[in-house]
Amino acid sequence: MTGETQVQGLAIETRGLAKKFGSQTAVNGIDLMVPRGSVFGFLGPNGSGKTTSIRMLLGLSLATSGTISVLGQSMPARLHEVLPHVGALVEGPAFYPFLSGAANLRRLDTADRFAPRGTRRARVQGALERVGLSHAADKKVHAYSLGMKQRLGIANALLLPRELLVLDEPTNGLDPQGTREVRSLVHSLAAEGTTVFVSSHLLAEVEQMCTHAAVMSAGSLVAQGTLAQLRQVGESRVHLRTPDAAGALRVLTHLGLDPVLATSDAADEVVIALLGDTNWQPEAIVTALVAGGVRIRGFAIEEPSLEERFVALTGEGFDVVQ
Amino acid sequence: MKLVSRNSLGWLPALVVPAVVVAAVIAVPFQAGATVDLPSKTPEQVLALVNDSTVSAFSGTVEQSADLGLPSLDLSAGMSDSMSKALPESTDGAIPLGMTTALELLSGSHEFRLYVGGESQSRVQIKDHMAERDIVHNGSDVWLYDSSTNAAIHLSLDLEASAQAKSAELKSQLPTDLANPAELAEHFLDELDPSTTVSVGTDARIAGRNVYQLVFTPRTNETLKTDTLVASVSIAVDSATGLPLQVTVLAQGQTAPAVQVGFTAIDFAAPNAGLFDFTPPATATVTEQAMPSPTEGATGDQPGDHSPAADEVPVVTGAGWSTIVEVPAAAMPAEVTDNPLLDQLTTTVDGGRALTTSLVTVFLSNDGRVFTGAVPLAALQAAAE
Amino acid sequence: MSSSEFLPQTQTHTRARVGGWDLLGSEISVLFRRRRTWAMLAAVALIPTLLAVAVRLSSSTLDPGEGPPFLDRVSQNGLFVGFTAMVVAIPLFLPLTIGVVAGDTIAGEASLGTLRYLLVAPTGRVRLLLIKYAGAALFCLVATLTLTVSGALIGAALFPVGPVTLLSGDTISVTESLWRSLLVAAYVTVSLLGLSMIGLFISTLTDVPVGAMAATIVVSVVAQLLDVIPQLDWLHPWLFSHYWLGFADLLRQPLDLGSFGQNAIVQVCYVAVFGALAYSRFVTKDILS
Ligand SMILES: Nc1ncnc2c1ncn2[C@@H]1O[C@H](COP(=O)(O)OP(=O)(O)O)[C@@H](O)[C@H]1O
Ligand SMILES: [Mg+2]
């Protein structure tokens, strides 16, 4: 990603972006590159610095060092030119509990000097409809469930057509149905040409929603690119189920692989071997095994999964549920 | 304004604005006293300016302050009960108002509004906390009104007798003099004698007016050496109208003025005549009071009466700045000499008790006589012997 | 990348400003729609009501000068209720309500989390400060007017109404006394502007609104304490609370606007100094709430 056109085509670009809280480094010199038009997953475990980075991107807090450019303009210097084109959900939704959902959106809309007054009611109505909250528009927010607040927070980001949406953990607190709705919402926004920058600690969510991703770990950016690029980094491997483990290990070693005995269930044992840079075709391996007298109950070549990749990048504690 | 860096200009206003405000707060009073350059005048010319002054109607705000080094006592509270009983006129309540007010003026600072509509029309408003005391003089009527008690006193001057004399008598009992720099200045000008050097000090600005400063200093040469606590008296004279606008009395060895009375604002337009036409509020308690004549002898059965018996006439010794007034023991009402406040105020000295302030000394000799003057205690003690 | 037509898009076109100061209207409506605001205004209105009812119910009449200023006159003229209530409310009660409103301005938004959404809307930080201050100042006006109007109404309901005696002993008509009441309300409103700005500044220091409210109220109490310490008399004319009771000058004849002016100057100084501090603090603040 060095070409002039591509750099100009970045919706978000940071160089050496860092934030320290006292002596603690929350964000450690990250170089984010979010192409325009992408759905960009900003993935990382809790406390890895995602929200802190987003606050800096939006001019809420000041970087300790590094530069930020959003929609081609430097932040926070050109904040007033940039932010009208950005919709955001940061660190969860926040509203006036004593106002209704619609009144909350109207209030936040008046804060945007570029939001026309004449269309305000209609836009609020439209945004509520888009997140499926029309029925609760006149309910006070203190009576909203967490999921409803989350939807309202997304609606707030959608009050005007945006070039960039920054959504910090948008599916937190949503039920599976809500999660699916958010996903399809993101897809439809992306189809309209909006760049969506979505942070999450859930791998599955990113895999299903995004075209690009970056992985944060303890304040550092450890990987970045399209999902395909990220997957390519891993290795394919042989997954063999057999009652003759000793023979299998011998044959595979002979082929130049480095097999290990993995789990064993009641009758069968599982042998795993990374293919590495050997160019063995699956049928050749099976032929060799059969020739070596190994009974094959199951055989597969496993493609690398993002999950393993992220576990490798961010450590075992990674929350990869669902 | 967007988020800016801590080390950028964001913090500049937090430093600059308070600095500018503090500088302005300090500089404005200095600027008010900025140098004024009036055409030079000799002291005689300034005195002539005062004498030729034709101002008879004006209004203004007066600030009076006294720093006599008195122990801080609640004079008004201590005096109003016991002192009022000590005075023969106290039955009607007229004097306590004047008396406590005058005593109050000896400490701290006070603000008045003064309206003068001519020779026989004046109104003094003493601004109190959430209250006000008014002294309205209009021809033969004098009204005293105190809003804190909602009480009014009406004094009628008998116009058939010498109105001037009664007016003077009245004034001597009211704090009007102290509230009016012009009248206070008149006292000093009346007292001019050879023991005084008169000079013209630096020109200044008082109440927004350019003023000449007449400075009266007790003569200190060997032949006419005066023994007084007064360092100097300055009178600020309005250069345009000749009206004295401020009187400042400096005491020996004290930089802050011992007494200062001056206008902080003045307007030479005649005040609205309606101001002197006082009608007490319908809800007020009104006391009618005829002024006692200054020449009539009293009946004599009241204690501490002012009838001029020989042994009760005050004796004046010395002259000019070092004048000493001796009040014979018989003239002092017991209520005054027995007042516990007196013990608080005075200290025991050789031959009696004394109250020393930066400007005035009072000496109560053991035989009951009282000496007072703007002189050191030793001079009073010498006079007592 | 699928949508290559977005790649060459380098310049974001600037949107036209349309909203202007809509946020001010929104701020005012949010402030005055809160139940807390109504409760405080109701409590403010309760002061003259309690005073008037107590005077009405008590059998003994007050001696002149007894009780708070003007209370002894209330039973003769209901129009004094407002003045007495003002004297009673100024030292603690009005600063308390101002402390709540001004202390809540920024810290309240921060604690709700709405501050970050207002700022990314985007509301300029300076604009937000100005709007918050305008809201607090408007509350000062509404609170003093509430006191004045409720005082006049309850006074008129329970007592006779007639010409009013001023401190100078002169009497003015009912109409003029109402005009002077409004002038007193204006005076008291101006008196509270400095404290409002102090509250706004304190509110930028914290994300805990009750902390900012309490600190603002404490500041007003401390200022009044300092005002009675004689050793600090050089400081007294520059305390924001020094002229708070100076509205008595509006009840003299002729009308004395001197302390109105002095009070205004002192308040302007505080607004300038604490406005600058609030500005500097807020434009450099990391919004982490
Ligand atoms: N206001 C703050 N003060 C100090 N440390 C903070 C603050 N906010 C976040 N951090 C620290 O910064 C790190 C990153 O936090 P955050 O960006 O919120 O993580 P994420 O959003 O990825 O869960 C954490 O270690 C957190 O403790
Ligand atoms: Mg987070």
PDB file of C-alpha atoms in Angstrom, chain A residues 5 8-9 19 21 35-37 55 58-62 71-73 79-81 83-85 88-99 107-108 110-117 120 156 160-163 192-193 212, chain C residues 1-3 6-24 26-28 30 33-35 109 112-125 127-128 131-132 284-289:
ATOM      1  CA  THR A   5      -3.604   6.801  -5.413  1.00  0.00           C
ATOM      2  CA  GLN A   8      -5.157   9.187  -1.167  1.00  0.00           C
ATOM      3  CA  GLY A   9      -7.870   6.606  -1.073  1.00  0.00           C
ATOM      4  CA  LYS A  19      -1.310   7.393  23.606  1.00  0.00           C
ATOM      5  CA  PHE A  21      -1.892   7.458  30.311  1.00  0.00           C
ATOM      6  CA  PRO A  35      -9.202   2.150   2.559  1.00  0.00           C
ATOM      7  CA  ARG A  36     -12.254   4.112   1.467  1.00  0.00           C
ATOM      8  CA  GLY A  37     -15.222   1.912   0.766  1.00  0.00           C
ATOM      9  CA  ARG A  55     -11.108   8.694  20.648  1.00  0.00           C
ATOM     10  CA  LEU A  58     -12.399  11.599  16.422  1.00  0.00           C
ATOM     11  CA  GLY A  59     -10.525  14.411  18.147  1.00  0.00           C
ATOM     12  CA  LEU A  60     -11.883  13.572  21.602  1.00  0.00           C
ATOM     13  CA  SER A  61      -8.462  13.049  23.055  1.00  0.00           C
ATOM     14  CA  LEU A  62      -5.075  14.159  21.941  1.00  0.00           C
ATOM     15  CA  LEU A  71     -11.035  11.491   5.035  1.00  0.00           C
ATOM     16  CA  GLY A  72      -7.822  12.979   3.724  1.00  0.00           C
ATOM     17  CA  GLN A  73      -7.612  15.766   6.307  1.00  0.00           C
ATOM     18  CA  LEU A  79     -11.949  18.606  12.949  1.00  0.00           C
ATOM     19  CA  HIS A  80     -14.741  20.930  11.874  1.00  0.00           C
ATOM     20  CA  GLU A  81     -14.369  19.964   8.215  1.00  0.00           C
ATOM     21  CA  LEU A  83     -16.549  15.399  11.621  1.00  0.00           C
ATOM     22  CA  PRO A  84     -19.714  16.463   9.747  1.00  0.00           C
ATOM     23  CA  HIS A  85     -18.947  13.568   7.399  1.00  0.00           C
ATOM     24  CA  ALA A  88     -19.731   7.608  15.360  1.00  0.00           C
ATOM     25  CA  LEU A  89     -20.553   5.274  18.181  1.00  0.00           C
ATOM     26  CA  VAL A  90     -17.809   5.462  20.803  1.00  0.00           C
ATOM     27  CA  GLU A  91     -17.484   3.284  23.897  1.00  0.00           C
ATOM     28  CA  GLY A  92     -21.118   2.353  23.919  1.00  0.00           C
ATOM     29  CA  PRO A  93     -24.200   4.515  23.522  1.00  0.00           C
ATOM     30  CA  ALA A  94     -24.887   7.426  25.885  1.00  0.00           C
ATOM     31  CA  PHE A  95     -28.112   9.357  26.186  1.00  0.00           C
ATOM     32  CA  TYR A  96     -30.159  11.610  28.421  1.00  0.00           C
ATOM     33  CA  PRO A  97     -32.220   9.070  30.336  1.00  0.00           C
ATOM     34  CA  PHE A  98     -34.963  11.599  31.035  1.00  0.00           C
ATOM     35  CA  LEU A  99     -35.591  12.276  27.323  1.00  0.00           C
ATOM     36  CA  ARG A 107     -30.867  17.015  20.733  1.00  0.00           C
ATOM     37  CA  LEU A 108     -27.689  15.472  19.332  1.00  0.00           C
ATOM     38  CA  THR A 110     -28.911  20.204  16.922  1.00  0.00           C
ATOM     39  CA  ALA A 111     -25.328  19.895  18.093  1.00  0.00           C
ATOM     40  CA  ASP A 112     -24.318  19.363  14.468  1.00  0.00           C
ATOM     41  CA  ARG A 113     -24.244  22.784  12.866  1.00  0.00           C
ATOM     42  CA  PHE A 114     -24.452  21.196   9.440  1.00  0.00           C
ATOM     43  CA  ALA A 115     -27.669  19.320  10.089  1.00  0.00           C
ATOM     44  CA  PRO A 116     -30.600  21.171   8.515  1.00  0.00           C
ATOM     45  CA  ARG A 117     -33.375  21.961  10.954  1.00  0.00           C
ATOM     46  CA  ARG A 120     -34.662  17.049  11.452  1.00  0.00           C
ATOM     47  CA  ASN A 156     -27.486   8.639  16.041  1.00  0.00           C
ATOM     48  CA  LEU A 160     -27.092  12.242   8.098  1.00  0.00           C
ATOM     49  CA  PRO A 161     -25.517  10.450   5.139  1.00  0.00           C
ATOM     50  CA  ARG A 162     -21.896   9.891   6.173  1.00  0.00           C
ATOM     51  CA  GLU A 163     -18.705   9.145   4.310  1.00  0.00           C
ATOM     52  CA  GLU A 192     -24.093   2.838  -0.467  1.00  0.00           C
ATOM     53  CA  GLY A 193     -20.380   3.630  -0.476  1.00  0.00           C
ATOM     54  CA  HIS A 212     -10.516  -5.697   5.880  1.00  0.00           C
TER      55      HIS A 212
ATOM     56  CA  MET C   1     -11.511  -3.845  -3.064  1.00  0.00           C
ATOM     57  CA  SER C   2     -14.916  -3.972  -4.602  1.00  0.00           C
ATOM     58  CA  SER C   3     -15.967  -0.372  -4.761  1.00  0.00           C
ATOM     59  CA  PHE C   6     -14.523   5.521  -4.069  1.00  0.00           C
ATOM     60  CA  LEU C   7     -10.779   5.390  -4.283  1.00  0.00           C
ATOM     61  CA  PRO C   8     -10.048   8.653  -6.096  1.00  0.00           C
ATOM     62  CA  GLN C   9     -12.315  10.581  -3.773  1.00  0.00           C
ATOM     63  CA  THR C  10      -9.758  12.718  -1.992  1.00  0.00           C
ATOM     64  CA  GLN C  11     -11.528  15.879  -0.920  1.00  0.00           C
ATOM     65  CA  THR C  12     -14.467  15.886   1.413  1.00  0.00           C
ATOM     66  CA  HIS C  13     -16.820  18.568   0.223  1.00  0.00           C
ATOM     67  CA  THR C  14     -17.627  21.037   2.955  1.00  0.00           C
ATOM     68  CA  ARG C  15     -21.225  20.935   4.130  1.00  0.00           C
ATOM     69  CA  ALA C  16     -23.052  24.199   4.454  1.00  0.00           C
ATOM     70  CA  ARG C  17     -23.601  25.448   7.950  1.00  0.00           C
ATOM     71  CA  VAL C  18     -27.277  25.561   8.553  1.00  0.00           C
ATOM     72  CA  GLY C  19     -28.018  24.888  12.187  1.00  0.00           C
ATOM     73  CA  GLY C  20     -26.476  27.998  13.718  1.00  0.00           C
ATOM     74  CA  TRP C  21     -27.430  28.105  17.377  1.00  0.00           C
ATOM     75  CA  ASP C  22     -30.106  25.438  17.426  1.00  0.00           C
ATOM     76  CA  LEU C  23     -28.164  23.788  20.202  1.00  0.00           C
ATOM     77  CA  LEU C  24     -28.868  26.770  22.462  1.00  0.00           C
ATOM     78  CA  SER C  26     -32.082  22.509  22.683  1.00  0.00           C
ATOM     79  CA  GLU C  27     -29.960  23.216  25.762  1.00  0.00           C
ATOM     80  CA  ILE C  28     -32.603  25.511  27.208  1.00  0.00           C
ATOM     81  CA  VAL C  30     -33.436  20.183  28.053  1.00  0.00           C
ATOM     82  CA  ARG C  33     -37.651  20.067  30.928  1.00  0.00           C
ATOM     83  CA  ARG C  34     -35.705  18.364  33.710  1.00  0.00           C
ATOM     84  CA  ARG C  35     -37.672  17.565  36.786  1.00  0.00           C
ATOM     85  CA  GLU C 109     -22.722  15.646  30.093  1.00  0.00           C
ATOM     86  CA  LEU C 112     -23.845  10.688  31.024  1.00  0.00           C
ATOM     87  CA  GLY C 113     -21.336  10.150  28.214  1.00  0.00           C
ATOM     88  CA  THR C 114     -23.262  12.532  25.970  1.00  0.00           C
ATOM     89  CA  LEU C 115     -20.341  14.956  26.017  1.00  0.00           C
ATOM     90  CA  ARG C 116     -18.436  12.804  23.521  1.00  0.00           C
ATOM     91  CA  TYR C 117     -21.455  12.625  21.215  1.00  0.00           C
ATOM     92  CA  LEU C 118     -21.980  16.385  21.366  1.00  0.00           C
ATOM     93  CA  LEU C 119     -18.328  16.919  20.495  1.00  0.00           C
ATOM     94  CA  VAL C 120     -18.217  14.472  17.587  1.00  0.00           C
ATOM     95  CA  ALA C 121     -21.512  15.885  16.225  1.00  0.00           C
ATOM     96  CA  PRO C 122     -19.463  18.185  15.966  1.00  0.00           C
ATOM     97  CA  THR C 123     -20.185  20.940  18.433  1.00  0.00           C
ATOM     98  CA  GLY C 124     -17.174  23.188  18.810  1.00  0.00           C
ATOM     99  CA  ARG C 125     -15.822  23.094  22.327  1.00  0.00           C
ATOM    100  CA  ARG C 127     -19.523  26.896  21.311  1.00  0.00           C
ATOM    101  CA  LEU C 128     -20.524  24.246  23.815  1.00  0.00           C
ATOM    102  CA  ILE C 131     -24.140  27.580  25.227  1.00  0.00           C
ATOM    103  CA  LYS C 132     -23.742  25.925  28.614  1.00  0.00           C
ATOM    104  CA  THR C 284      -7.070  21.026  26.066  1.00  0.00           C
ATOM    105  CA  LYS C 285      -9.118  18.374  27.841  1.00  0.00           C
ATOM    106  CA  ASP C 286      -9.049  14.732  26.807  1.00  0.00           C
ATOM    107  CA  ILE C 287     -12.644  13.515  26.752  1.00  0.00           C
ATOM    108  CA  LEU C 288     -12.294  10.075  28.280  1.00  0.00           C
ATOM    109  CA  SER C 289     -15.730   9.746  29.842  1.00  0.00           C
TER     110      SER C 289
END
